Amino acid sequence: MTQTAQALQVDTRPMPPKERRALVFGSFDQLGVNTTMEIVNDHDPVTLRSQFELEKPNLFSWEYLESGPAVWRVAVTKIKGKHGVDTCCGGCGGG
């Protein structure tokens, strides 16, 4: 992972496939509202997008920045917090 002034970059290419999902979702969970992470992958992360849609519905936006053939880059922006609101009330213990 690399943090830049604009976005957190999560490069999954050197990782074993079974470890990628946990890193991406963990990184997303740490983002603040209206913050973007850039996922760099060696294939189209369409399955990952489906997992986001199932587990994080209406909490993110997804924008392809580069579409192969060797590298895919996607900007994922957290548009709402964990419970679909912009700020945390603290009622569940955070996030």
PDB file of C-alpha atoms in Angstrom, residues 33-86:
ATOM      1  CA  VAL A  33     -15.908   9.458   3.788  1.00  0.00           C
ATOM      2  CA  ASN A  34     -15.099  11.078   0.414  1.00  0.00           C
ATOM      3  CA  THR A  35     -11.659   9.469   0.405  1.00  0.00           C
ATOM      4  CA  THR A  36     -10.394   7.400  -2.523  1.00  0.00           C
ATOM      5  CA  MET A  37      -8.195   4.353  -2.794  1.00  0.00           C
ATOM      6  CA  GLU A  38      -6.707   3.159  -6.047  1.00  0.00           C
ATOM      7  CA  ILE A  39      -6.623  -0.591  -6.606  1.00  0.00           C
ATOM      8  CA  VAL A  40      -3.917  -1.855  -8.968  1.00  0.00           C
ATOM      9  CA  ASN A  41      -4.497  -5.369 -10.256  1.00  0.00           C
ATOM     10  CA  ASP A  42      -3.217  -7.793 -12.905  1.00  0.00           C
ATOM     11  CA  HIS A  43      -6.716  -8.607 -14.200  1.00  0.00           C
ATOM     12  CA  ASP A  44     -10.133  -6.958 -14.377  1.00  0.00           C
ATOM     13  CA  PRO A  45     -11.400  -6.848 -10.757  1.00  0.00           C
ATOM     14  CA  VAL A  46     -15.021  -7.376 -11.789  1.00  0.00           C
ATOM     15  CA  THR A  47     -15.509 -10.091  -9.125  1.00  0.00           C
ATOM     16  CA  LEU A  48     -14.175  -7.714  -6.476  1.00  0.00           C
ATOM     17  CA  ARG A  49     -16.682  -5.100  -7.620  1.00  0.00           C
ATOM     18  CA  SER A  50     -19.487  -7.647  -7.224  1.00  0.00           C
ATOM     19  CA  GLN A  51     -18.290  -8.345  -3.678  1.00  0.00           C
ATOM     20  CA  PHE A  52     -18.328  -4.609  -2.924  1.00  0.00           C
ATOM     21  CA  GLU A  53     -21.876  -4.365  -4.266  1.00  0.00           C
ATOM     22  CA  LEU A  54     -22.990  -7.233  -1.998  1.00  0.00           C
ATOM     23  CA  GLU A  55     -21.113  -6.213   1.158  1.00  0.00           C
ATOM     24  CA  LYS A  56     -20.936  -2.411   0.838  1.00  0.00           C
ATOM     25  CA  PRO A  57     -24.068  -1.441  -1.124  1.00  0.00           C
ATOM     26  CA  ASN A  58     -24.416   2.308  -1.752  1.00  0.00           C
ATOM     27  CA  LEU A  59     -21.254   3.054   0.248  1.00  0.00           C
ATOM     28  CA  PHE A  60     -18.786   3.439  -2.636  1.00  0.00           C
ATOM     29  CA  SER A  61     -18.221   4.626  -6.179  1.00  0.00           C
ATOM     30  CA  TRP A  62     -16.126   2.650  -8.679  1.00  0.00           C
ATOM     31  CA  GLU A  63     -14.222   4.189 -11.599  1.00  0.00           C
ATOM     32  CA  TYR A  64     -11.876   2.423 -13.979  1.00  0.00           C
ATOM     33  CA  LEU A  65      -8.692   4.459 -14.502  1.00  0.00           C
ATOM     34  CA  GLU A  66      -6.897   1.890 -16.663  1.00  0.00           C
ATOM     35  CA  SER A  67      -8.317  -1.260 -18.262  1.00  0.00           C
ATOM     36  CA  GLY A  68      -5.569  -3.708 -19.159  1.00  0.00           C
ATOM     37  CA  PRO A  69      -4.300  -5.670 -20.823  1.00  0.00           C
ATOM     38  CA  ALA A  70      -1.466  -5.977 -18.268  1.00  0.00           C
ATOM     39  CA  VAL A  71      -2.661  -3.596 -15.534  1.00  0.00           C
ATOM     40  CA  TRP A  72      -6.073  -2.537 -14.273  1.00  0.00           C
ATOM     41  CA  ARG A  73      -6.409   0.502 -12.027  1.00  0.00           C
ATOM     42  CA  VAL A  74      -9.664   1.348 -10.253  1.00  0.00           C
ATOM     43  CA  ALA A  75     -10.541   4.326  -8.069  1.00  0.00           C
ATOM     44  CA  VAL A  76     -12.863   3.305  -5.238  1.00  0.00           C
ATOM     45  CA  THR A  77     -14.267   6.191  -3.223  1.00  0.00           C
ATOM     46  CA  LYS A  78     -16.082   5.774   0.086  1.00  0.00           C
ATOM     47  CA  ILE A  79     -19.210   7.900  -0.296  1.00  0.00           C
ATOM     48  CA  LYS A  80     -20.857   6.980   2.996  1.00  0.00           C
ATOM     49  CA  GLY A  81     -19.781   5.468   6.299  1.00  0.00           C
ATOM     50  CA  LYS A  82     -20.350   1.944   7.569  1.00  0.00           C
ATOM     51  CA  HIS A  83     -24.037   2.413   8.312  1.00  0.00           C
ATOM     52  CA  GLY A  84     -24.855   4.538   5.278  1.00  0.00           C
ATOM     53  CA  VAL A  85     -24.323   7.898   6.946  1.00  0.00           C
ATOM     54  CA  ASP A  86     -21.625  10.534   6.432  1.00  0.00           C
TER      55      ASP A  86
END
